[in-house]
Amino acid sequence: MTVSTHARRTRVHVTGAASTAVRPVLESQRRPARVLAVFPAGVYLEVRTELEPSVIAVITGQATRLPNSVLLAGPLPHVTVGDDAAVGDRVIELGPLSLSVRRWWDPAPPLGRLDSARLARAAALLGAPPGAGPAGTGAPPGAGLAGNGAVALLAGSCAKGWLLGMVTAAEQLVGLGPGLTPSGDDVLAGLLVALRHLGLATGTEPAVRLADWLAATVTYDARTRTTPLSATLLHCAARGEASPEVIAVLRGAAGRQPLEPALRHLYRLGHTSGADLAQGIAIGVTSVLALSAAT
Amino acid sequence: MSLGQHGTSEGRREMSGLPQAVLVRRGAYHDSVTLMRVSRALSELPGVAAAMVAMATELNVSILREMGFTVPESDPGDLLIAVRAAGLDAAVEEAGRLLAASHRPSGEYAESAESGESGAQPPLTTRSAAARGPAGLVLVSTPGEYAFFEALDAVEAGLPVMIFSDGVTLAAERRLKELAEARGVLVMGPDCGTAVIGGAGLGFANVLTPGPVGVVAASGTGAQQVTCLLDWAGVGVSHVLGVGGRDLSAEVGGLSTRRALRLLDEDPATELIVLISKPPGAGAGSGAVAGAGSGAVAGAGSGAVAGGGAVAGGGAGAGGGAARSLAGEALSTPLVPALLGPGAPDLTQATEQVLRALGRPVPEWPCWPARRGPRAAPKRIRGLYAGGTLSAEAAAVAGQGEFTDFGDDAYTRGRAHPMIDPALRVEALARAGDRDVVLMDVVLGHGADLDPAAVLAPAVARTPATVVISLIGTEGDPQDLHRQAAAFHEAGAAVFTSNAQAARHARSLL
Amino acid sequence: MTSLLSAGLLSAGLLSAVPRVITVGAGVLDEALRAQAVPTTPVSWRPPLPGTAEALAAVLADPRRRAANELAVGRLTGARPYLVGLRRASEVLAAGTFLHAGPPITWERASGPMRGALIGAMLLEGLAADERAAGDALAAGAVALRPCHEHGAVGPMAGVVSPSMWLFEVRDEEHGGTAYCSLNEGLGKVLRYGAYGPEVLERLRWMDRVLGPALAAALERTGPIDLRALIAQALQMGDELHNRNRAATSLLLRELAPAVVEAAPGDAAAVLRFINGNDHFFLNVGMAAGKAATDAARDVPGSSLVVAMARNGTDFGVQVSGLGGRWFTGPAGVPDGLYLGSYGPADANPDIGDSTITETSGLGGFAMAAAPAIVRFVGGEVADAVRATRSMYEITLAEHPAYQIPGLGFRGTPVGIDVTLVARTGLLPVVNTGIAGRVAGTGQVGAGLVEPPVEAFTSALLALAEVSK
């Protein structure tokens, strides 16, 4: 049986590192939260807040550092879905733990300057990775929405800078697909981050503007259209925030690190997430190149 | 930088008739801070009259004898456990438990290192640790005379290294840096107290937000002051690369400074670089290094920022060599020099220059004025500092007074660094008179005492002197900047987050 | 930009995947990093051996060291020893000279088993009529005593080689060196343990007369036997090649048997039965292989690699690549292990023999993890054997490319002892060894582990510091 009394538990003070994306939520007033999902290497918390990210991933060990995560220096507590938690006043209270942050990382590090010629070389690899589907689709192996019409529309409109087409496609894609992060969202997230960072790095103003529009479109009603985690990740992507695996591919595309191993790492994320994100990035690269050539 | 060799000060003389023992553990080694902690924990046990756990160095053996212990035959490589207590066996057992607990690397990373397999062998050298898998950096804090061996392993393995230890010979430093130059790796230090790499604080560093300012620092506490003020102003830091106090000397020729500048120049997150050096004389001849570029010359005093230019040699003082060696280092990132010295801006002014260069507003630096004025008309300033550069800066700004750097080698022999062990400054506060203005720094952040106010604030409250505190820390620091400030304020001190302002305030009291 | 810092550290740091930090020194700084969820590898550091700090600084700063050690250990692990034949010791030895194990020794300082073996050799060679006469002659210097190591040879235990004995000849096909070792007599009362009774001499005479010629003829038929391959195989079959040679002996026997039958049909059964009856028959062949490999690594200026560890029953001696033929010695210790029958530690002689050439070349105690069964002979648990091998990676320069340990995921054995690493870690080489009886003529009384004297290594280091650049 469960005892419903407020057992006075001594709190265990632990520390860790966090993405600066969660800083506003963490440093605002303390708010209640609830355990949304529990995995061996991570716990997702849904915070009752208007701020984003409203879902915070408390992770440990080798779990993917999603842009909304807080990395624990020790082991995760035993908690179950639905458990109460609290976030704010610089602390996350989860199970017996009282977690404070000793290190911050930037989930949207600037790429520096990049010339389009270099990006064009990367585009070849991104557009047709080893084992890719039918030529021209740009779908990496395992992509959840290979051959999907909305993705094709998204790619075509972005490359032309056609806002209406892009928005139409994006609206069809938000929340499309099964799982915690539907494929449609992952493609959009990859595209958002790529457009913003590569647009800034190459000085392609139209690409950044496109990113702004796309960000507004997908964040507008994300909370009602897709899973809470995916909605949070779309909000992060809208600001250019991503996991290190995604940033590594962008850095690879920018020639700051080897691209192929970074891509291989990205593919390994989740069920189809990695491939979907890669597909979004590929669309972003192609679009930035097309838009930069047009200006 | 030295955490201090262990020894304990409070030799309790009373020979209370309690049983006592000194155990020798042959060849068992623990570092000084660990031993200080174990000694303290042991001393606080009920029934323990005196306890000291220390390496059997000449100094420690003589302290133990003064404490009334009989020390068996031992050599400096042995560990001594000395206890005088009612429950002697239990106390000795506890000592063993504390030592064992301190030796185990805990946490997931320790386990994943060689996941608890039977016969797991911890690495005994940096060479061995480097061979075990990918690592990105080596942090050396062994006693100085041995730091060269470990740092050399790092450089030979192609790994950047931060040498926190001081007492490394000039020849060893040169050899390391030349080798590092050939292998293309960065050597931070020796005597590098502070570094921040991508947000991770190494040594004595503060919890900072990632941002556009990169710092190259020949002075650890100097870098802490600048980055903490930037943090307050809402400006983040990409990396703080320490180079050690001697790097800019003619003998070393700024090898690490140049490499660090190049690294930050190529780092896309770094939009502006601050180069911080110690005042002349504080380190081995750091000197004026002026930024110059596209016609704009940033004299140390002018406050101009060099954009897309080069670091050019120039200026007076012992730094001629270093300046020469930095000449021609072409940077595409704007550089703000913060070079302490006569006539040069202080660290706070340098920080303000950085903010202006970034087009950011300069905020009020937080301070908490004293709740009451001095009891008697103050006559002189006594500086009681933990940070060498902060001490020198304060002395220069105040223009008078008697300043003591308790972080200096002379004071860390036989005890831990004042950022960890407040005992010496507590004593100094007790000795101060009612005509004194005590000016002191309290440095927060990683590695430092987790609650410095716990011991220092009561000492501040007790002293008849007027106390002015320069509190170096960020809101994200584990010690809680505001709680520390409140505690010192409550104790009667005036508290400043700008060391220069604190010094100016101290002078104004005279 | 090629810097690892910019390529790896700064970039990865920006991406939150802060790289692992190796921390060495104050635990408080390691803790501070772990509190930030920065993965660390803490070094279990301790100060170097007393009195070595200055020498270490000089030797480590020697610009030649790194390349010299790479070259030296590369030659050591790159050697390809082949068993090419047998020779009479007289072909190798100067007249009137006996070889012995370990660093140089005089009759006066020789221990019981060393004296016993020398007496036995006098009797075998007909240079003395009886035990007393042999002792007198040796005391009078009738025969010159020289270390095996100085003549390209090694010998187990007393390691006494006299002119009529047969020696295995091993050639390093990679670097061209040649090394020799005597033939193994078996266990129990044998010359190498200082026994010289009639049955000992009788066996030696049979070896001179029958075994040596038969093996020499057989090897002519087989051609050179690849010892590197054979040793690598034996390691995977549970030998560590010092105290356990059962697999290697079997493998060698398999190679030789048909040729022995063809070459010496009359004696074949006796020869094969003799080899089969002695699990240690391969030890001497393996030692010669080790000698050939370590000799290839000699005389590299600036190198701190140990090229010989050897004991004469009184002293434990070490030679270092960068220091030519100089010996650095300390008193030989008494092994700690298991005793046969009613023998005990009081019956044990201090450590003796050149068989530490196996440890010097990355076998024996260094490869103990390959030989779990060995713990039955030397005492301890299987985990101890694994721990011993793992600890030796801390003081060695390389992992052997061919000699691998299945139980450690086919990791190469730790090979190439570096005196600077010994001084820095305070860790001494693990040596597996047989224990000789203290009294001449007793023979083997046990087997176990022995700790070399630390001063042999520290004095070598100090000498290296004197010649460092």
Coordinates of N, CA and C in Angstrom, one line a residue, chain C residues 77-251:
Chain C
T77 N 60.3 -5.8 -29.3 CA 59.1 -6.5 -29.6 C 59.1 -6.9 -31.1
G78 N 60.0 -6.3 -31.9 CA 60.0 -6.7 -33.3 C 60.9 -7.9 -33.6
A79 N 61.7 -8.3 -32.6 CA 62.6 -9.5 -32.8 C 61.8 -10.7 -33.3
R80 N 62.5 -11.5 -34.2 CA 61.8 -12.7 -34.6 C 62.8 -13.9 -34.4
P81 N 62.8 -14.4 -33.1 CA 63.7 -15.4 -32.7 C 63.3 -16.8 -33.3
Y82 N 64.3 -17.5 -33.9 CA 64.1 -18.8 -34.4 C 65.1 -19.7 -33.8
L83 N 64.7 -20.9 -33.4 CA 65.6 -22.0 -32.9 C 66.3 -22.6 -34.1
V84 N 67.6 -22.3 -34.2 CA 68.2 -22.8 -35.5 C 69.1 -24.0 -35.3
G85 N 69.5 -24.3 -34.1 CA 70.4 -25.5 -33.9 C 70.9 -25.6 -32.5
L86 N 71.9 -26.5 -32.4 CA 72.6 -26.7 -31.1 C 74.1 -26.6 -31.3
R87 N 74.8 -26.1 -30.3 CA 76.2 -26.0 -30.4 C 76.8 -26.5 -29.1
R88 N 78.0 -27.0 -29.2 CA 78.8 -27.2 -28.0 C 79.2 -25.9 -27.4
A89 N 79.1 -25.8 -26.0 CA 79.5 -24.5 -25.4 C 81.0 -24.2 -25.7
S90 N 81.8 -25.2 -25.9 CA 83.2 -24.9 -26.2 C 83.4 -24.1 -27.4
E91 N 82.4 -24.1 -28.4 CA 82.5 -23.3 -29.6 C 82.3 -21.9 -29.3
V92 N 81.6 -21.6 -28.2 CA 81.3 -20.2 -27.8 C 82.2 -19.6 -26.7
L93 N 82.6 -20.5 -25.9 CA 83.3 -20.1 -24.6 C 84.8 -20.0 -24.9
A94 N 85.4 -19.1 -24.2 CA 86.9 -19.1 -24.1 C 87.3 -20.3 -23.2
A95 N 88.5 -20.8 -23.5 CA 89.0 -22.0 -22.7 C 89.1 -21.5 -21.2
G96 N 88.9 -22.5 -20.3 CA 89.1 -22.2 -18.9 C 88.1 -21.2 -18.3
T97 N 86.9 -21.1 -18.9 CA 85.9 -20.2 -18.5 C 84.6 -21.0 -18.3
F98 N 83.9 -20.7 -17.2 CA 82.5 -21.1 -17.0 C 81.6 -19.9 -17.0
L99 N 80.4 -20.1 -17.5 CA 79.5 -19.0 -17.4 C 78.5 -19.3 -16.2
H100 N 77.9 -18.2 -15.7 CA 77.0 -18.4 -14.7 C 75.9 -17.4 -14.8
A101 N 74.8 -17.6 -14.0 CA 73.7 -16.7 -14.1 C 74.0 -15.4 -13.4
G102 N 73.2 -14.3 -13.8 CA 73.2 -13.1 -13.0 C 74.4 -12.2 -13.3
P103 N 74.5 -11.1 -12.5 CA 75.7 -10.3 -12.7 C 77.0 -11.0 -12.2
P104 N 78.1 -10.4 -12.4 CA 79.4 -11.0 -12.1 C 79.4 -11.4 -10.6
I105 N 80.1 -12.6 -10.3 CA 80.2 -13.0 -8.9 C 81.5 -13.8 -8.8
T106 N 82.0 -13.7 -7.6 CA 83.2 -14.4 -7.2 C 82.8 -15.7 -6.4
W107 N 83.7 -16.6 -6.4 CA 83.5 -17.8 -5.6 C 83.2 -17.5 -4.1
E108 N 83.9 -16.5 -3.6 CA 83.7 -16.1 -2.2 C 82.3 -15.7 -1.9
R109 N 81.7 -14.9 -2.9 CA 80.4 -14.4 -2.6 C 79.3 -15.3 -3.1
A110 N 79.7 -16.4 -3.8 CA 78.6 -17.2 -4.4 C 77.8 -17.9 -3.3
S111 N 76.5 -18.1 -3.6 CA 75.6 -18.8 -2.7 C 75.7 -20.3 -2.8
G112 N 75.1 -21.1 -2.0 CA 75.1 -22.5 -2.0 C 74.8 -23.1 -3.3
P113 N 73.7 -22.9 -3.9 CA 73.4 -23.5 -5.2 C 74.3 -23.1 -6.3
M114 N 74.8 -21.9 -6.3 CA 75.8 -21.5 -7.3 C 77.1 -22.2 -7.2
R115 N 77.5 -22.3 -5.9 CA 78.7 -23.1 -5.7 C 78.5 -24.6 -6.1
G116 N 77.4 -25.1 -5.7 CA 77.1 -26.5 -6.0 C 77.2 -26.8 -7.5
A117 N 76.6 -25.9 -8.3 CA 76.6 -26.0 -9.7 C 78.0 -25.9 -10.3
L118 N 78.7 -25.0 -9.8 CA 80.1 -24.8 -10.3 C 80.9 -26.1 -10.0
I119 N 80.7 -26.6 -8.8 CA 81.4 -27.9 -8.4 C 81.0 -29.0 -9.4
G120 N 79.7 -29.1 -9.6 CA 79.2 -30.1 -10.5 C 79.8 -29.9 -11.9
A121 N 80.0 -28.7 -12.4 CA 80.6 -28.5 -13.7 C 82.1 -28.9 -13.7
M122 N 82.8 -28.6 -12.6 CA 84.2 -29.1 -12.4 C 84.3 -30.6 -12.6
L123 N 83.3 -31.3 -11.9 CA 83.3 -32.7 -11.9 C 83.0 -33.2 -13.3
L124 N 82.0 -32.6 -13.9 CA 81.5 -33.0 -15.2 C 82.7 -32.9 -16.3
E125 N 83.4 -31.8 -16.1 CA 84.5 -31.5 -17.1 C 85.7 -32.3 -16.8
G126 N 85.7 -33.0 -15.6 CA 86.9 -33.8 -15.2 C 88.0 -32.9 -14.7
L127 N 87.7 -31.7 -14.3 CA 88.7 -30.8 -13.8 C 89.0 -31.0 -12.3
A128 N 88.3 -31.8 -11.7 CA 88.5 -32.1 -10.2 C 88.1 -33.5 -10.0
A129 N 88.7 -34.1 -9.0 CA 88.4 -35.5 -8.7 C 87.2 -35.6 -7.8
D130 N 87.1 -34.7 -6.9 CA 85.9 -34.7 -6.0 C 85.5 -33.3 -5.6
E131 N 84.5 -33.3 -4.8 CA 83.8 -32.1 -4.4 C 84.8 -31.1 -3.8
R132 N 85.6 -31.6 -2.8 CA 86.5 -30.8 -2.1 C 87.6 -30.2 -3.1
A133 N 88.1 -31.0 -3.9 CA 89.1 -30.5 -4.9 C 88.5 -29.5 -5.8
A134 N 87.3 -29.7 -6.2 CA 86.6 -28.8 -7.1 C 86.5 -27.4 -6.4
G135 N 86.0 -27.5 -5.1 CA 85.8 -26.3 -4.4 C 87.1 -25.5 -4.2
D136 N 88.2 -26.2 -3.9 CA 89.5 -25.6 -3.7 C 90.0 -24.9 -5.0
A137 N 89.8 -25.7 -6.1 CA 90.3 -25.2 -7.4 C 89.5 -23.9 -7.8
L138 N 88.2 -23.9 -7.5 CA 87.4 -22.8 -7.8 C 87.7 -21.6 -7.0
A139 N 88.0 -21.9 -5.7 CA 88.4 -20.8 -4.8 C 89.7 -20.2 -5.2
A140 N 90.6 -21.1 -5.8 CA 91.9 -20.6 -6.2 C 91.8 -19.9 -7.6
G141 N 90.6 -19.9 -8.1 CA 90.5 -19.2 -9.4 C 91.0 -20.0 -10.6
A142 N 90.9 -21.3 -10.5 CA 91.3 -22.1 -11.6 C 90.5 -21.9 -12.9
V143 N 89.3 -21.5 -12.7 CA 88.4 -21.3 -13.8 C 87.9 -19.8 -13.7
A144 N 87.8 -19.2 -14.9 CA 87.3 -17.8 -14.9 C 85.8 -17.9 -14.9
L145 N 85.1 -17.1 -14.0 CA 83.7 -17.1 -13.9 C 83.2 -15.8 -14.6
R146 N 82.3 -16.0 -15.6 CA 81.8 -14.9 -16.3 C 80.3 -15.0 -16.4
P147 N 79.6 -13.9 -16.4 CA 78.1 -13.9 -16.6 C 77.7 -14.4 -18.0
C148 N 76.7 -15.3 -18.0 CA 76.2 -15.7 -19.3 C 75.9 -14.5 -20.2
H149 N 75.2 -13.5 -19.6 CA 74.7 -12.4 -20.3 C 75.8 -11.7 -21.1
E150 N 77.1 -11.8 -20.6 CA 78.1 -11.1 -21.4 C 78.6 -11.9 -22.6
H151 N 78.1 -13.2 -22.7 CA 78.5 -14.0 -23.8 C 77.3 -14.4 -24.7
G152 N 76.3 -13.5 -24.7 CA 75.1 -13.8 -25.6 C 74.3 -14.9 -25.1
A153 N 74.5 -15.3 -23.8 CA 73.8 -16.5 -23.3 C 73.0 -16.2 -22.1
V154 N 72.1 -17.1 -21.7 CA 71.4 -17.0 -20.5 C 71.3 -18.5 -19.9
G155 N 71.2 -18.6 -18.6 CA 71.1 -19.9 -18.0 C 70.1 -19.8 -16.8
P156 N 69.2 -20.8 -16.7 CA 68.3 -20.8 -15.6 C 69.0 -21.1 -14.3
M157 N 68.4 -20.6 -13.2 CA 68.9 -20.8 -11.8 C 70.4 -20.5 -11.8
A158 N 71.3 -21.5 -11.4 CA 72.7 -21.2 -11.3 C 73.3 -20.8 -12.7
G159 N 72.6 -21.4 -13.7 CA 73.0 -21.0 -15.1 C 74.4 -21.3 -15.5
V160 N 75.0 -22.4 -14.8 CA 76.4 -22.7 -15.1 C 76.5 -23.4 -16.4
V161 N 77.4 -22.9 -17.2 CA 77.7 -23.5 -18.5 C 79.2 -23.8 -18.6
S162 N 79.4 -25.1 -18.8 CA 80.8 -25.5 -19.0 C 81.0 -26.0 -20.4
P163 N 82.3 -26.1 -20.9 CA 82.6 -26.3 -22.3 C 81.9 -27.5 -22.9
S164 N 81.7 -28.6 -22.2 CA 81.2 -29.8 -22.9 C 79.7 -29.8 -23.1
M165 N 79.0 -28.8 -22.4 CA 77.5 -28.8 -22.5 C 77.1 -28.3 -23.9
W166 N 75.9 -28.8 -24.2 CA 75.2 -28.3 -25.5 C 74.4 -27.1 -25.2
L167 N 74.3 -26.2 -26.1 CA 73.5 -25.0 -26.0 C 72.5 -24.9 -27.2
F168 N 71.3 -24.4 -26.8 CA 70.4 -24.1 -27.9 C 70.9 -22.8 -28.6
E169 N 70.8 -22.8 -29.9 CA 71.2 -21.5 -30.6 C 69.9 -20.9 -31.2
V170 N 69.7 -19.7 -30.8 CA 68.5 -19.0 -31.3 C 69.0 -17.7 -32.1
R171 N 68.4 -17.6 -33.3 CA 68.8 -16.4 -34.1 C 67.6 -15.5 -34.2
D172 N 67.9 -14.2 -34.1 CA 66.9 -13.2 -34.3 C 66.9 -12.8 -35.8
E173 N 65.9 -13.3 -36.5 CA 65.9 -13.1 -38.0 C 65.7 -11.7 -38.4
E174 N 65.2 -10.9 -37.4 CA 64.9 -9.5 -37.7 C 66.1 -8.7 -37.7
H175 N 66.9 -8.8 -36.6 CA 68.0 -8.0 -36.4 C 69.4 -8.7 -36.5
G176 N 69.3 -10.0 -36.6 CA 70.5 -10.8 -36.9 C 71.3 -11.2 -35.7
G177 N 70.8 -11.0 -34.5 CA 71.5 -11.4 -33.3 C 71.4 -12.9 -33.0
T178 N 72.3 -13.4 -32.2 CA 72.2 -14.8 -31.8 C 72.3 -14.9 -30.3
A179 N 71.5 -15.8 -29.7 CA 71.6 -16.0 -28.3 C 71.6 -17.5 -28.0
Y180 N 72.1 -17.9 -26.8 CA 72.3 -19.3 -26.4 C 71.7 -19.5 -25.1
C181 N 71.3 -20.8 -24.9 CA 70.9 -21.2 -23.5 C 71.2 -22.7 -23.4
S182 N 71.5 -23.2 -22.2 CA 71.8 -24.6 -22.0 C 70.5 -25.4 -22.2
L183 N 70.7 -26.8 -22.1 CA 69.5 -27.7 -22.2 C 68.9 -27.9 -20.8
N184 N 67.6 -28.0 -20.7 CA 67.0 -28.2 -19.4 C 67.1 -29.7 -19.0
E185 N 67.5 -29.8 -17.7 CA 67.8 -31.2 -17.2 C 66.6 -31.8 -16.6
G186 N 65.5 -31.1 -16.4 CA 64.4 -31.6 -15.7 C 64.3 -31.1 -14.3
L187 N 63.4 -31.7 -13.5 CA 63.2 -31.2 -12.1 C 63.9 -32.0 -11.1
G188 N 63.7 -31.7 -9.9 CA 64.3 -32.4 -8.8 C 65.8 -32.1 -8.6
K189 N 66.6 -33.1 -8.3 CA 68.0 -32.8 -8.1 C 68.7 -32.6 -9.5
V190 N 69.1 -31.4 -9.8 CA 69.7 -31.0 -11.0 C 70.7 -30.0 -10.8
L191 N 71.7 -29.9 -11.7 CA 72.8 -29.0 -11.6 C 72.4 -27.5 -11.4
R192 N 71.4 -27.1 -12.1 CA 71.0 -25.7 -12.1 C 70.6 -25.3 -10.7
Y193 N 70.1 -26.3 -9.9 CA 69.7 -25.9 -8.6 C 70.9 -26.2 -7.6
G194 N 72.0 -26.5 -8.1 CA 73.2 -26.7 -7.3 C 73.4 -28.1 -6.9
A195 N 72.7 -29.1 -7.4 CA 72.9 -30.5 -7.1 C 74.0 -31.1 -8.0
Y196 N 74.9 -31.9 -7.4 CA 76.0 -32.4 -8.3 C 76.3 -33.9 -7.9
G197 N 75.3 -34.6 -7.4 CA 75.4 -36.0 -7.1 C 75.6 -36.8 -8.4
P198 N 75.9 -38.1 -8.2 CA 76.2 -39.0 -9.3 C 75.1 -39.0 -10.3
E199 N 73.8 -39.0 -9.8 CA 72.7 -39.1 -10.8 C 72.6 -37.8 -11.6
V200 N 73.0 -36.7 -11.0 CA 73.0 -35.4 -11.7 C 74.1 -35.5 -12.9
L201 N 75.2 -35.9 -12.5 CA 76.3 -35.9 -13.5 C 76.0 -37.0 -14.6
E202 N 75.4 -38.1 -14.2 CA 75.1 -39.1 -15.1 C 74.1 -38.6 -16.2
R203 N 73.1 -37.8 -15.7 CA 72.1 -37.3 -16.6 C 72.8 -36.3 -17.5
L204 N 73.7 -35.4 -17.0 CA 74.4 -34.5 -17.8 C 75.2 -35.2 -18.9
R205 N 75.8 -36.2 -18.5 CA 76.7 -37.0 -19.5 C 75.8 -37.5 -20.6
W206 N 74.6 -38.1 -20.2 CA 73.7 -38.6 -21.2 C 73.2 -37.5 -22.2
M207 N 73.0 -36.3 -21.6 CA 72.6 -35.2 -22.4 C 73.7 -34.8 -23.4
D208 N 74.9 -34.8 -22.9 CA 76.1 -34.5 -23.8 C 76.2 -35.5 -24.9
R209 N 76.0 -36.8 -24.5 CA 76.3 -37.9 -25.5 C 75.1 -38.2 -26.4
V210 N 73.9 -38.1 -25.9 CA 72.7 -38.6 -26.6 C 71.8 -37.4 -27.0
L211 N 71.3 -36.7 -26.0 CA 70.3 -35.7 -26.2 C 70.8 -34.6 -27.2
G212 N 71.9 -34.1 -26.9 CA 72.4 -32.9 -27.7 C 72.6 -33.3 -29.2
P213 N 73.3 -34.4 -29.5 CA 73.5 -34.8 -30.9 C 72.1 -35.1 -31.6
A214 N 71.2 -35.8 -30.8 CA 70.0 -36.1 -31.5 C 69.2 -34.9 -31.8
L215 N 69.1 -33.9 -30.9 CA 68.4 -32.7 -31.2 C 69.0 -31.9 -32.3
A216 N 70.4 -31.8 -32.3 CA 71.1 -31.1 -33.3 C 70.7 -31.7 -34.7
A217 N 70.7 -33.0 -34.7 CA 70.4 -33.6 -36.0 C 69.0 -33.4 -36.4
A218 N 68.1 -33.5 -35.4 CA 66.7 -33.3 -35.7 C 66.4 -31.9 -36.2
L219 N 67.1 -30.9 -35.6 CA 66.9 -29.5 -36.0 C 67.4 -29.3 -37.4
E220 N 68.4 -30.0 -37.8 CA 68.9 -29.9 -39.2 C 67.8 -30.3 -40.2
R221 N 67.0 -31.3 -39.7 CA 65.9 -31.8 -40.6 C 64.7 -30.8 -40.6
T222 N 64.4 -30.3 -39.4 CA 63.2 -29.4 -39.3 C 63.4 -28.1 -39.9
G223 N 64.7 -27.6 -39.9 CA 65.0 -26.3 -40.2 C 64.6 -25.4 -39.0
P224 N 64.9 -24.1 -39.1 CA 64.6 -23.2 -38.0 C 63.2 -23.2 -37.6
I225 N 63.0 -23.2 -36.2 CA 61.6 -23.2 -35.7 C 61.3 -21.8 -35.2
D226 N 60.1 -21.3 -35.6 CA 59.7 -20.0 -35.3 C 59.2 -19.9 -33.8
L227 N 60.1 -19.3 -33.0 CA 59.8 -19.3 -31.5 C 58.7 -18.2 -31.2
R228 N 58.7 -17.2 -31.9 CA 57.8 -16.1 -31.7 C 56.4 -16.7 -31.8
A229 N 56.2 -17.4 -32.9 CA 54.8 -18.0 -33.2 C 54.5 -19.0 -32.1
L230 N 55.5 -19.8 -31.7 CA 55.3 -20.9 -30.8 C 55.0 -20.3 -29.4
I231 N 55.7 -19.3 -29.0 CA 55.4 -18.6 -27.7 C 54.0 -18.0 -27.7
A232 N 53.7 -17.3 -28.8 CA 52.4 -16.7 -28.9 C 51.3 -17.7 -28.7
Q233 N 51.5 -18.9 -29.3 CA 50.5 -20.0 -29.2 C 50.5 -20.5 -27.8
A234 N 51.6 -20.7 -27.2 CA 51.7 -21.2 -25.8 C 51.0 -20.3 -24.8
L235 N 51.1 -19.0 -25.0 CA 50.5 -18.1 -24.1 C 48.9 -18.3 -24.2
Q236 N 48.5 -18.6 -25.4 CA 47.0 -18.8 -25.5 C 46.6 -20.1 -25.0
M237 N 47.6 -20.9 -24.7 CA 47.3 -22.3 -24.1 C 47.6 -22.3 -22.7
G238 N 47.8 -21.2 -22.0 CA 47.9 -21.2 -20.6 C 49.3 -21.2 -20.0
D239 N 50.3 -21.0 -20.8 CA 51.6 -20.8 -20.3 C 51.9 -19.3 -20.1
E240 N 52.8 -19.0 -19.1 CA 53.4 -17.7 -19.0 C 54.8 -17.7 -19.4
L241 N 55.4 -18.9 -19.7 CA 56.7 -19.1 -20.2 C 57.8 -18.9 -19.2
H242 N 57.5 -18.8 -18.0 CA 58.6 -18.8 -17.0 C 58.4 -20.0 -16.0
N243 N 57.3 -20.0 -15.3 CA 57.1 -21.1 -14.4 C 56.1 -22.1 -14.9
R244 N 55.5 -21.8 -16.1 CA 54.7 -22.8 -16.7 C 55.1 -22.8 -18.2
N245 N 55.6 -24.0 -18.6 CA 56.0 -24.2 -20.0 C 55.4 -25.4 -20.6
R246 N 54.3 -25.9 -20.0 CA 53.8 -27.2 -20.4 C 53.3 -27.1 -21.9
A247 N 52.6 -26.1 -22.2 CA 52.0 -26.0 -23.6 C 53.2 -25.8 -24.6
A248 N 54.1 -25.0 -24.2 CA 55.2 -24.7 -25.1 C 56.1 -25.9 -25.3
T249 N 56.3 -26.7 -24.3 CA 57.1 -27.9 -24.4 C 56.4 -28.9 -25.3
S250 N 55.1 -29.0 -25.1 CA 54.3 -29.9 -26.0 C 54.4 -29.5 -27.4
L251 N 54.2 -28.2 -27.7 CA 54.3 -27.7 -29.0 C 55.6 -28.0 -29.7

